[in-house]
Coordinates of C-alpha atoms (C1' of nucleotides) in Angstrom, one line a residue:
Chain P
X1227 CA 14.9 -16.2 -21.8
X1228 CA 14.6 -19.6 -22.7
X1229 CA 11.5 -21.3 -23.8
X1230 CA 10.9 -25.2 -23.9
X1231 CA 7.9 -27.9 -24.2
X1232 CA 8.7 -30.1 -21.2
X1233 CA 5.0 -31.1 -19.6
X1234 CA 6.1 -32.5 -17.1
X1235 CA 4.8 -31.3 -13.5
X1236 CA 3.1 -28.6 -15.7
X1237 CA -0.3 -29.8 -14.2
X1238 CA 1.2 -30.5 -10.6
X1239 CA 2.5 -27.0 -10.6
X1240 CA -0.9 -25.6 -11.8
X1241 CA -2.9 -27.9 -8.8
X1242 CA -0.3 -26.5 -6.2
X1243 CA -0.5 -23.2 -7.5
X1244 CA -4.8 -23.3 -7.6
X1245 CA -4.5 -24.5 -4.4
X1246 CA -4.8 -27.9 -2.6
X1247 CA -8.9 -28.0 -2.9
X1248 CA -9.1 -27.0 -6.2
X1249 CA -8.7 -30.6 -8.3
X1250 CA -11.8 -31.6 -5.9
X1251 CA -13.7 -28.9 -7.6
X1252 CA -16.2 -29.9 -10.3
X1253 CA -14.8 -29.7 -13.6
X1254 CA -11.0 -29.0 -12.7
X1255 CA -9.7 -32.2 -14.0
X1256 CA -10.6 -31.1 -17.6
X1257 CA -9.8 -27.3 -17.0
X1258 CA -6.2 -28.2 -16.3
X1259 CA -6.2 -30.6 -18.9
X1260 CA -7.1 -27.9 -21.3
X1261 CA -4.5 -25.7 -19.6
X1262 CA -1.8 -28.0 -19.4
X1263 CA -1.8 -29.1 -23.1
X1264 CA -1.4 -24.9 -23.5
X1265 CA 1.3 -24.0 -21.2
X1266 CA 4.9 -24.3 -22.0
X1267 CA 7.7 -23.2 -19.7
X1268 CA 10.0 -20.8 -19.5
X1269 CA 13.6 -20.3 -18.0
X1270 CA 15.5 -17.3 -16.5
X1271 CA 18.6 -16.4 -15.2
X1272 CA 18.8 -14.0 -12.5
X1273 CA 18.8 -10.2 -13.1
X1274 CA 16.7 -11.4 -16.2
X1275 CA 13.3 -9.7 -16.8
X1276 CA 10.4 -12.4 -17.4
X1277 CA 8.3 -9.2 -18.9
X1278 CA 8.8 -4.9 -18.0
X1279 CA 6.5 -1.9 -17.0
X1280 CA 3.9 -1.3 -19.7
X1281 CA 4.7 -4.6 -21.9
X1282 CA 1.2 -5.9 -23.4
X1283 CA 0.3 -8.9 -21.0
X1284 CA -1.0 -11.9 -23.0
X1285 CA 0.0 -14.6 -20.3
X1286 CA 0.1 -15.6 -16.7
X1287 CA 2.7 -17.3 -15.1
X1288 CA 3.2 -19.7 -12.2
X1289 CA 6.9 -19.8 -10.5
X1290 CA 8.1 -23.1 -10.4
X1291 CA 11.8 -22.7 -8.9
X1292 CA 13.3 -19.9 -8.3
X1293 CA 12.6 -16.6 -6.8
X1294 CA 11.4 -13.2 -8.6
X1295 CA 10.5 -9.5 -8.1
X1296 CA 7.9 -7.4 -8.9
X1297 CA 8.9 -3.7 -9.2
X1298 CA 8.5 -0.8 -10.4
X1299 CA 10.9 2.1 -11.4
X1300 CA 10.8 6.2 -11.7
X1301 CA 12.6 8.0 -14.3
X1302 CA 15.0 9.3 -11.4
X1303 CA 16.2 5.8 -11.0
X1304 CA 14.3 4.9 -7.4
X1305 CA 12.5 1.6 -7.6
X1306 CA 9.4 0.1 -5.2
X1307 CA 9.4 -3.4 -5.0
X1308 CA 6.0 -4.8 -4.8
X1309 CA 6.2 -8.3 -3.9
X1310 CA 9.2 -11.2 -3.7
X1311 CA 8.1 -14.6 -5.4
X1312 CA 8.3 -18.3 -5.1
X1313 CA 7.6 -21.4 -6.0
X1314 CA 4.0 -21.9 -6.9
X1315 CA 3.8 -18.6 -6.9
X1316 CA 1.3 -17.1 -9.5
X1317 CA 2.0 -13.8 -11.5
X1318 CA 0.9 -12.1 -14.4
X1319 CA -2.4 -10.7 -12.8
X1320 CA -3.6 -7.5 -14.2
X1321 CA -6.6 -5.7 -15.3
X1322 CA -5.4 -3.2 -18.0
X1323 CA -4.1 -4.5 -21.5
X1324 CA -0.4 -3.4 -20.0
X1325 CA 1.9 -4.6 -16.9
X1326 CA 1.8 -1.7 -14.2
X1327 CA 5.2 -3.6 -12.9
X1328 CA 8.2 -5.5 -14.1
X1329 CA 8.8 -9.4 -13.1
X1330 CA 12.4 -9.8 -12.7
X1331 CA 14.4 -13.0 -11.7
X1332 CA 16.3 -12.7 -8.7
X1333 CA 18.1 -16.1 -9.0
X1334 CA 17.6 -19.0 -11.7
X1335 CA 14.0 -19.6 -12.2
X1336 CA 11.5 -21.5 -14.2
X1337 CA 8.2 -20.6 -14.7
X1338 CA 5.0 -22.2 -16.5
X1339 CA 3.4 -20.0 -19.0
X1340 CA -0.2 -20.1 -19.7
X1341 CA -2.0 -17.9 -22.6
X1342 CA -4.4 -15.4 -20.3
X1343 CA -7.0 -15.2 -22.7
X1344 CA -7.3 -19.1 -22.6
X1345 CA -7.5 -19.0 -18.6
X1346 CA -10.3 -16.1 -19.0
X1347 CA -12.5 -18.0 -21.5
X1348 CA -12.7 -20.9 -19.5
X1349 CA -14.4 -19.0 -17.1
X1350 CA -17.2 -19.6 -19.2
X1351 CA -16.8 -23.4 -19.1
X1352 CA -15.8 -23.9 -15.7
X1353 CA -17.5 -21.5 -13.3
X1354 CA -15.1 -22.8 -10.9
X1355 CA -12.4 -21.5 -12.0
X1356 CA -13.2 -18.2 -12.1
X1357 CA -14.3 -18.5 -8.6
X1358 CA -11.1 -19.9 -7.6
X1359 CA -9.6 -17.1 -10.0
X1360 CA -10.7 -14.6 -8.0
X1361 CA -9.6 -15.8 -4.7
X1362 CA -6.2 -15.5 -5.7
X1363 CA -6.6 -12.1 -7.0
X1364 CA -8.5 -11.1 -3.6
X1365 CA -5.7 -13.0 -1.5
X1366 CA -2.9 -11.0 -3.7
X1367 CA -5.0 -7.9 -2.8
X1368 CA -5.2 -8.6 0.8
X1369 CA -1.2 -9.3 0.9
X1370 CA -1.0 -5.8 -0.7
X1371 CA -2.8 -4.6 1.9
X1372 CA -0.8 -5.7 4.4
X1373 CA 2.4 -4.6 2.5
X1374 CA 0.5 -0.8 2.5
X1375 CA -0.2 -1.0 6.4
X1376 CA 3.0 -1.9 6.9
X1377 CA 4.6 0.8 4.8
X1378 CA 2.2 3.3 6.3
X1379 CA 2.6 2.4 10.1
X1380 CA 5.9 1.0 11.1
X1381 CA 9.5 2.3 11.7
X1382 CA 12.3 1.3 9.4
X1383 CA 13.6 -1.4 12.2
X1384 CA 10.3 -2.9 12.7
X1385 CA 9.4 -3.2 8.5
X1386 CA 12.6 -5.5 8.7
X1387 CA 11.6 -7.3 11.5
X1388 CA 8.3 -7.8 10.0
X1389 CA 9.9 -8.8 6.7
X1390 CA 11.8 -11.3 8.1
X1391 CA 9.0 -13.3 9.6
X1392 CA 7.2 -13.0 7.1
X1393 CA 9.5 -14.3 4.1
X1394 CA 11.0 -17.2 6.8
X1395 CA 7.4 -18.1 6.9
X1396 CA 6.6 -18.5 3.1
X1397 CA 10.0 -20.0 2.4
X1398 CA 8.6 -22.4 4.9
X1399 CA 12.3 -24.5 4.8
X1400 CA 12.1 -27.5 7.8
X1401 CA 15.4 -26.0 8.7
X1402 CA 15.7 -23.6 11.4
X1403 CA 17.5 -21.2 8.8
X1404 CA 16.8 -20.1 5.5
X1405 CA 18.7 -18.1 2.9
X1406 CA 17.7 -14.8 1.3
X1407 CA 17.9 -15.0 -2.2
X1408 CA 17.5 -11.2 -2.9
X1409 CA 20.3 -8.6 -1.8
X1410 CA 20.0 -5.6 0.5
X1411 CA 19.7 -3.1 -2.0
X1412 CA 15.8 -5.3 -3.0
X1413 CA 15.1 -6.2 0.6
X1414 CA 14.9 -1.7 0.9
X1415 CA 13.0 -1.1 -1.7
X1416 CA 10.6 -3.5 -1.0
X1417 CA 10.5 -1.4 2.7
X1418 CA 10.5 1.6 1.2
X1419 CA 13.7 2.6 3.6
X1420 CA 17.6 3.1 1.8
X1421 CA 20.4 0.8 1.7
X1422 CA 22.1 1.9 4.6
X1423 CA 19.3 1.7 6.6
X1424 CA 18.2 -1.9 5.8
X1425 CA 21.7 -3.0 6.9
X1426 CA 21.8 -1.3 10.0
X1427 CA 18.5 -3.1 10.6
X1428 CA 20.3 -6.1 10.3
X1429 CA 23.3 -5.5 12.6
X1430 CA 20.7 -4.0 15.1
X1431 CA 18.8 -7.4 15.2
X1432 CA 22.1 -9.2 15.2
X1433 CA 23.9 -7.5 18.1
X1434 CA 20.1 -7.7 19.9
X1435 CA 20.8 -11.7 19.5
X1436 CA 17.3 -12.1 17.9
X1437 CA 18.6 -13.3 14.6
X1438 CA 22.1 -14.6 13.0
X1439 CA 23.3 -13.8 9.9
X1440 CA 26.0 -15.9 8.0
X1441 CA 27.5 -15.0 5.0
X1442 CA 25.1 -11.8 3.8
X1443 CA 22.2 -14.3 2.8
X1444 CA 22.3 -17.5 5.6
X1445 CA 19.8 -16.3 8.6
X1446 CA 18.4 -17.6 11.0
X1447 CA 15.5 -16.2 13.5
X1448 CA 16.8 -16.7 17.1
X1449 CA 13.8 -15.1 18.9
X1450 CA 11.1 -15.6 16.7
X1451 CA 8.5 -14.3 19.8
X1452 CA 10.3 -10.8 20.8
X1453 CA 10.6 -10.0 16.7
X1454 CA 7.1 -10.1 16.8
X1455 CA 7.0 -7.9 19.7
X1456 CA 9.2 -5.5 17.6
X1457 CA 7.4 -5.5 14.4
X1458 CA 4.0 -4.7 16.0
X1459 CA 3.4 -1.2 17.2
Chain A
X44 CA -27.4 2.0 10.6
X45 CA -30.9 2.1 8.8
X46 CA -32.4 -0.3 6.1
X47 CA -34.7 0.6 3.3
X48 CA -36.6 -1.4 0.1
X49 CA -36.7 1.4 -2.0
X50 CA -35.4 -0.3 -5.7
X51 CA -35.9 2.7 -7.7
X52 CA -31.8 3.2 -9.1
X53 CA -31.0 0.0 -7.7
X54 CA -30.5 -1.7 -11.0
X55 CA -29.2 2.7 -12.3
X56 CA -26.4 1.9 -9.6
X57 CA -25.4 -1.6 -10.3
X58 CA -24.7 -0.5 -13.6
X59 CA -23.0 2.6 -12.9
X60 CA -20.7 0.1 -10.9
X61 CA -19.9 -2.7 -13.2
X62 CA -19.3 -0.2 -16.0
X63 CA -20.7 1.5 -19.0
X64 CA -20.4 -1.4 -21.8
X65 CA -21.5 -3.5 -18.9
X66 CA -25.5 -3.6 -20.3
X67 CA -24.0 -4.5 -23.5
X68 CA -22.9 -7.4 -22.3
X69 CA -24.3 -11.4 -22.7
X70 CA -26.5 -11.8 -19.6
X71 CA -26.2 -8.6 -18.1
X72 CA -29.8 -7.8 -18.3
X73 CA -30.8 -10.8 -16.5
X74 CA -28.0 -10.9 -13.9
X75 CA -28.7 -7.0 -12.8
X76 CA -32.7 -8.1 -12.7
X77 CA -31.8 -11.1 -10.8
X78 CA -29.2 -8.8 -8.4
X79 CA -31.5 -6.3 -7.9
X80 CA -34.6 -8.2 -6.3
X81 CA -32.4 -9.2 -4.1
X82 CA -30.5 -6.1 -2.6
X83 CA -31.3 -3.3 -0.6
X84 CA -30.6 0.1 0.6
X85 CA -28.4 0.8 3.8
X86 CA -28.1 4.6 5.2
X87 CA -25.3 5.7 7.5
X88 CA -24.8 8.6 9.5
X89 CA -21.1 10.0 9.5
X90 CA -18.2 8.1 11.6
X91 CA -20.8 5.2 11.8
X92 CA -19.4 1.7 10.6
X93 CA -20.8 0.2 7.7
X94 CA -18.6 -3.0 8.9
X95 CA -15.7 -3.2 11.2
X96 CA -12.4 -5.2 10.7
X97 CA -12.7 -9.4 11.6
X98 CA -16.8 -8.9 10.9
X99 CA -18.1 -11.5 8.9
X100 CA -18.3 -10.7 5.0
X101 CA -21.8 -11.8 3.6
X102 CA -22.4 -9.0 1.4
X103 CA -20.7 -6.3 -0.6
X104 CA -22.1 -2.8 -1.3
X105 CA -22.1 0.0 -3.8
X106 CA -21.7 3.6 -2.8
X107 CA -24.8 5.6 -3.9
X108 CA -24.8 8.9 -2.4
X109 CA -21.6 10.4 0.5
X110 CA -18.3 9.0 1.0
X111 CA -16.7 6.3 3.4
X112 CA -13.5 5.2 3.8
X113 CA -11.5 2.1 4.7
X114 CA -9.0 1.8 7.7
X115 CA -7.4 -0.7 9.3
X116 CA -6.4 0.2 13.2
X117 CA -3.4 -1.2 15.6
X118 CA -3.8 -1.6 19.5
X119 CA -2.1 1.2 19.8
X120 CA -4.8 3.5 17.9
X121 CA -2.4 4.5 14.9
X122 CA -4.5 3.8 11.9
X123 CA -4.0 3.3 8.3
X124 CA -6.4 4.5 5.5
X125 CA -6.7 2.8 2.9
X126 CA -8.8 4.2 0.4
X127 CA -11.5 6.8 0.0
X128 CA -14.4 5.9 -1.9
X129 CA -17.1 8.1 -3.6
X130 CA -20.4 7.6 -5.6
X131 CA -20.2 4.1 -7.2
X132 CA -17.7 2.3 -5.9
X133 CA -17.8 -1.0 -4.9
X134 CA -16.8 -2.3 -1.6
X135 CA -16.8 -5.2 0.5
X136 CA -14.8 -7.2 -2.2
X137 CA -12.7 -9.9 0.0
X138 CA -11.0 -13.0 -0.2
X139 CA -11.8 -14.5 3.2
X140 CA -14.4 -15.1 5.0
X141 CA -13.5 -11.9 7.3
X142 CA -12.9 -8.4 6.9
X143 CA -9.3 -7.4 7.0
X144 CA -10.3 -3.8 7.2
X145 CA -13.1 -1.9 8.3
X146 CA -15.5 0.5 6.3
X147 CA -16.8 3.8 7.8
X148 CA -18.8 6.6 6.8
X149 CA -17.1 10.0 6.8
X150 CA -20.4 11.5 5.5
X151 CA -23.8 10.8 6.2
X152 CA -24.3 8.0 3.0
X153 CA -26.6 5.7 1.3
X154 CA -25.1 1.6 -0.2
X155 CA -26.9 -0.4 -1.9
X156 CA -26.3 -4.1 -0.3
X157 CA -26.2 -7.5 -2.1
X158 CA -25.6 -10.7 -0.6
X159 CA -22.2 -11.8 -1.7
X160 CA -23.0 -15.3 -2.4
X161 CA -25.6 -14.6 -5.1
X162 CA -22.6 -12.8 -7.0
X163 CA -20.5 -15.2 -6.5
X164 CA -23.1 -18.1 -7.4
X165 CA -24.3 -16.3 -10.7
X166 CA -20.9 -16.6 -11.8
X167 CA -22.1 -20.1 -13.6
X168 CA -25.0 -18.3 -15.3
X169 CA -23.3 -15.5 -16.3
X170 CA -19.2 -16.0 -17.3
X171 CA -19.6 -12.4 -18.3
X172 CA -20.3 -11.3 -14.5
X173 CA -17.4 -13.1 -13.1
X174 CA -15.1 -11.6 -15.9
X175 CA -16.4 -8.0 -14.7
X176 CA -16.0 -8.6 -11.3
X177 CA -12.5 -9.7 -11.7
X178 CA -11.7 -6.6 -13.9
X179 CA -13.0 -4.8 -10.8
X180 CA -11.3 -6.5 -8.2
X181 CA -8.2 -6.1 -10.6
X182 CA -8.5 -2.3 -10.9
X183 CA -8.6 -2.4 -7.1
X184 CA -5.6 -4.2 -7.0
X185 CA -3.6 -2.2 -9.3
X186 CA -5.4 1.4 -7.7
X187 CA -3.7 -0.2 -4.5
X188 CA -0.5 -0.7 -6.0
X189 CA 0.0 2.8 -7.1
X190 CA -0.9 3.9 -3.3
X191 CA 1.7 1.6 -2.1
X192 CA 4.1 3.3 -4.4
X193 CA 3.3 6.9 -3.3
X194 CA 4.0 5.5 -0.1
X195 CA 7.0 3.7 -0.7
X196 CA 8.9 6.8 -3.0
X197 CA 7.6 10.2 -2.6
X198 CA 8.1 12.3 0.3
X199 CA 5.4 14.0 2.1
X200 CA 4.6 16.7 0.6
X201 CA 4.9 14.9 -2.8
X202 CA 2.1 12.3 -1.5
X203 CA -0.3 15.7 -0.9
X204 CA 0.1 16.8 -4.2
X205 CA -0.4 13.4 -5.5
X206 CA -3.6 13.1 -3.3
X207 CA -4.9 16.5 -4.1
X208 CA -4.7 15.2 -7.8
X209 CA -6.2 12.3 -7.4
X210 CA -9.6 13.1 -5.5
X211 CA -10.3 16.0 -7.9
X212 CA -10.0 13.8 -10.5
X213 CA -12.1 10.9 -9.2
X214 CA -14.9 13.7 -7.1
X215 CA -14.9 14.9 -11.1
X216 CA -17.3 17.8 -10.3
X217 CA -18.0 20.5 -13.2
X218 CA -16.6 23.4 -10.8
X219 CA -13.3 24.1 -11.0
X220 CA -13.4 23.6 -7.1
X221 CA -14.3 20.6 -5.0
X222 CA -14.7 20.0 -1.3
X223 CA -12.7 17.1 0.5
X224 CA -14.8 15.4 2.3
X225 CA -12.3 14.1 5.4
X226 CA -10.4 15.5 7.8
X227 CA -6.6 16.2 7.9
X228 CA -6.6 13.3 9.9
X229 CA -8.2 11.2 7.9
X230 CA -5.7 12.7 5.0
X231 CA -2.3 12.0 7.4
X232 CA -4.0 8.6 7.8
X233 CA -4.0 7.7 4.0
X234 CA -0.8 9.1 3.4
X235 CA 0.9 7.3 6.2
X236 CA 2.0 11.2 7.6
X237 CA 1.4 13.1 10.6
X238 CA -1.6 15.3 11.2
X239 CA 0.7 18.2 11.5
X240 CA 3.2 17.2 8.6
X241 CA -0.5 17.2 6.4
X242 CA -1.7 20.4 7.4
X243 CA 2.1 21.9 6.9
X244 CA 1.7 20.2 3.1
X245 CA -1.3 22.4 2.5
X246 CA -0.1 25.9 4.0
X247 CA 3.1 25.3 1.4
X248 CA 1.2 24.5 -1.5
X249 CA -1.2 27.5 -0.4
X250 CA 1.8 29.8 -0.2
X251 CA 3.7 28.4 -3.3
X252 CA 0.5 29.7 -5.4
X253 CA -0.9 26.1 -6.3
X254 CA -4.4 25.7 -4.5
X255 CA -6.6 27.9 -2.7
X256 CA -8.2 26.9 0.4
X257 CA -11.5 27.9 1.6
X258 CA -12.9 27.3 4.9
X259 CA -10.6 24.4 5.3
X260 CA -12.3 21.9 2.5
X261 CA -13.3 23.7 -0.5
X262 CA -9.9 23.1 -2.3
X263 CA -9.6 24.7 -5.9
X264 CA -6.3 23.5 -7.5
X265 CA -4.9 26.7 -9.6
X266 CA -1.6 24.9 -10.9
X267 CA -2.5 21.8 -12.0
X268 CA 0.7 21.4 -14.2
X269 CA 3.2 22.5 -10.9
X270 CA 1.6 20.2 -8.9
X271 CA 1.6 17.2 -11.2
X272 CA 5.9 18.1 -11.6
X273 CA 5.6 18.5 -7.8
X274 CA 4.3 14.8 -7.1
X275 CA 6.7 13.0 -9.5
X276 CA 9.9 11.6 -8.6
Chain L
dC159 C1' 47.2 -9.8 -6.5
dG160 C1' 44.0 -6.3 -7.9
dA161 C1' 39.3 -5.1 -9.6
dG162 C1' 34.6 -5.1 -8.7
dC163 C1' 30.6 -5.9 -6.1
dC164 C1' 28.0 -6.0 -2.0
dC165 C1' 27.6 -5.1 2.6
dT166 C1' 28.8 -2.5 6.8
dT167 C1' 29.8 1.5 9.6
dG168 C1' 30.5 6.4 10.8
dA169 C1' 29.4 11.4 10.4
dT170 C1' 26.4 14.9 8.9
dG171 C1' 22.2 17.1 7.4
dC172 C1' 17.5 17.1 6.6
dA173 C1' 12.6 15.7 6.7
dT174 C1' 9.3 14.5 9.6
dT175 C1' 7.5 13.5 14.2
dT176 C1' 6.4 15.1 18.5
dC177 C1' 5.2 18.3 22.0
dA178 C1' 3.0 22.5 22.8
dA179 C1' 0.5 26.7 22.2
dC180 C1' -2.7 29.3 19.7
dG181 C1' -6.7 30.5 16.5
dA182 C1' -11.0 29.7 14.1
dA183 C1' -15.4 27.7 13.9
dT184 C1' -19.3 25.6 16.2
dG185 C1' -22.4 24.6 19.7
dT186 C1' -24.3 25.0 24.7
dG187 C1' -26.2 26.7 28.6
dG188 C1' -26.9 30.5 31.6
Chain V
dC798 C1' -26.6 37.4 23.5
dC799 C1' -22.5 36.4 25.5
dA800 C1' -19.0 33.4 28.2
dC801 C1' -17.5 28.8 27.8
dA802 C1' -16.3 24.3 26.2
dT803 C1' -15.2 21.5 22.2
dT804 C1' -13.4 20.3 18.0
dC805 C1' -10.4 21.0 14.2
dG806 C1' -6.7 23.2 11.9
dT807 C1' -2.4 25.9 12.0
dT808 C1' 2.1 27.2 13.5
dG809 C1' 6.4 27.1 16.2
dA810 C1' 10.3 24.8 18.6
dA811 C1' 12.7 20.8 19.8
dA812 C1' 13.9 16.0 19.2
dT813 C1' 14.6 12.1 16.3
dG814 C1' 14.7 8.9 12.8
dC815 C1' 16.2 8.3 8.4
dA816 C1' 18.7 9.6 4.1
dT817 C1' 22.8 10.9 2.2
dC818 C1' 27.6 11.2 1.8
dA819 C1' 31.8 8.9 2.5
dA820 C1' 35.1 5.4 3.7
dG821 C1' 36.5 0.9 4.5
dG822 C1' 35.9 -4.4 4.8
dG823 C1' 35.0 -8.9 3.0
dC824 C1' 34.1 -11.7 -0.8
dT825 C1' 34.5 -13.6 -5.6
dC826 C1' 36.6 -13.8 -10.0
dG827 C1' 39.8 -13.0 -13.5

DNA sequence: CGAGCCCTTGATGCATTTCAACGAATGTGG
DNA sequence: CCACATTCGTTGAAATGCATCAAGGGCTCG
């Protein structure tokens, strides 16, 4: 992990990450002031964990290239992945003095690093932070949600399908295709279904013509309307 | 759905939701006074809706007395559960301006309601207030995490044994035995089973020795320790 | 070229769903 | 007070979706 002091786009990353309203907001030009002059960045190659299970959280993070996982692992080895990340991402939220997940890099990545504490004692300065604060933490619980109905209601094929739209969507690339940057092995345990399965999914969806896949990671969503269909029930 | 006035535990409640070292706190005394004038009492009969999923969010409520649970249903009437909630819990919390979820009664139960916009907005007097609530919404967050990873890794009868752990713990009754509250529907629902896979889960924990089962709720659990091996990976 | 990694595909077994019947508890009206 | 309907839970048998085991293909890199 490598550390460094470069501010620059430390405050653009922090306005795209607090969303597009927030430097409107009374009193956000000095709060990210304040915050800016106390973030420093961090870099990561993939496979590299940013922090583990049960490390003592003392910062927050925003994604600023690069993608990342949040996971979690059982002594037997099995792993659930809780959420892929990307740029402008925001990570580090917890409520207990300890990570209940790992952050790990899937490819490259750089992140900005912010002391918690400092974020949470603004609260007191800038009441609109903590408003805006909370709306990420209620829009990260809402995504969760979905995550559990999914998990919870649809088939193995249809959680891909789902998956799919879903991360073409927040890649949000103005090309028709997009690349995955995590492999097979993440994309099931993020589903909660094995390997095996995960890449039958694919070849099912390929041979049904609704998506192409070139080179394991290049894909592109052919039928964008009856994948929809499929990953409803 | 019927309203009341009544204020007596009002503020007894409030407290016993935002935590113990809660009164301790800057400003607390004046934000529960200020809270408290303004809320009121809501009763519900069981399976009646205390909201339903897309309903406009303008308050948020704290579970007095009976326990409620909330779902989130597909066209084709499959449901998901996604929590069960008991004496002093908090719900209602949202990020949008919409429910994604609705919240019904599975008992006959009493909330105390508080327009959500007076929390929100005495987040500028009291910092202290909007740092509790986010612990809140943070605990929800990271309670929802560790459902999404029963549901992700363990099998179904592991996800029983999990649940059955779980509710005695948070019911926390003096008696060695407690009553579930829901169905084996509503059960199968939370755990993303079948009905019949759920009520298969009990007769083999009931044969292997590890609960007792009385008249279909009263549940006593008789091997903690197996049962805590049984719902690990 | 061979080693190693990731992905795919096939074959088999098992866990869970689904379909179906039955039993227990509760309530209703004759 | 007893047949009857209704709701809820249990249990069995059959079907199926998915995991697991196992083998092979394609890619990259030394």
């Amino acid at each position: 992990m490598t550390q460094g002091n470069c501010k620059t786009d430390i405050k653009a990353s922090l306005v795209a990450c607090f969303g597009n309203h927030f430097s409107g907001v009374k009193g956000a030009h000095h709060f990210l002031e304040e915050l800016s002059i106390n973030a420093d960045s961090v870099s990561l190659e993939a496979n590299e964990y940013l922090f583990k299970e049960h490390d003592t959280c003392q910062h927050f993070f925003i994604l600023e290239s690069g993608a990342m996982m949040l996971e979690r692992s059982t002594a037997s080895g099995s792993r659930q992945v809780f959420a892929f990340l990307v740029t402008n991402n925001l990570l580090g939220i917890t409520e207990s003095a300890h990570y209940s997940y790992g952050a790990k890099a899937i490819t490259c990545s750089s992140l900005i690093r912010v002391n918690a504490k400092l974020l949470r004692n603004n609260f007191k300065k800038f009441s609109a932070v903590a408003k805006r604060y909370n709306d990420i933490t209620g829009r990260i619980l809402s995504l969760t949600l979905d995550h559990l109905f999914i998990m919870g209601q649809l088939s193995a094929h249809q959680r891909l399908a789902h998956f799919l739209l879903d991360i073409e969507q927040r890649i949000n690339s103005d090309c028709p295709h997009f690349m995955l940057p995590m492999s097979r092995q993440d994309i099931a345990d993020y589903l909660g279904i094995s390997l095996e399965t995960t890449s039958r999914g694919f070849s099912k969806l390929k041979n049904e013509g609704l998506i192409k896949v070139q080179g394991n990671s290049q894909i592109t969503l052919l039928e964008r309307e009856k994948l929809c269909e499929y990953s409803v029930l």
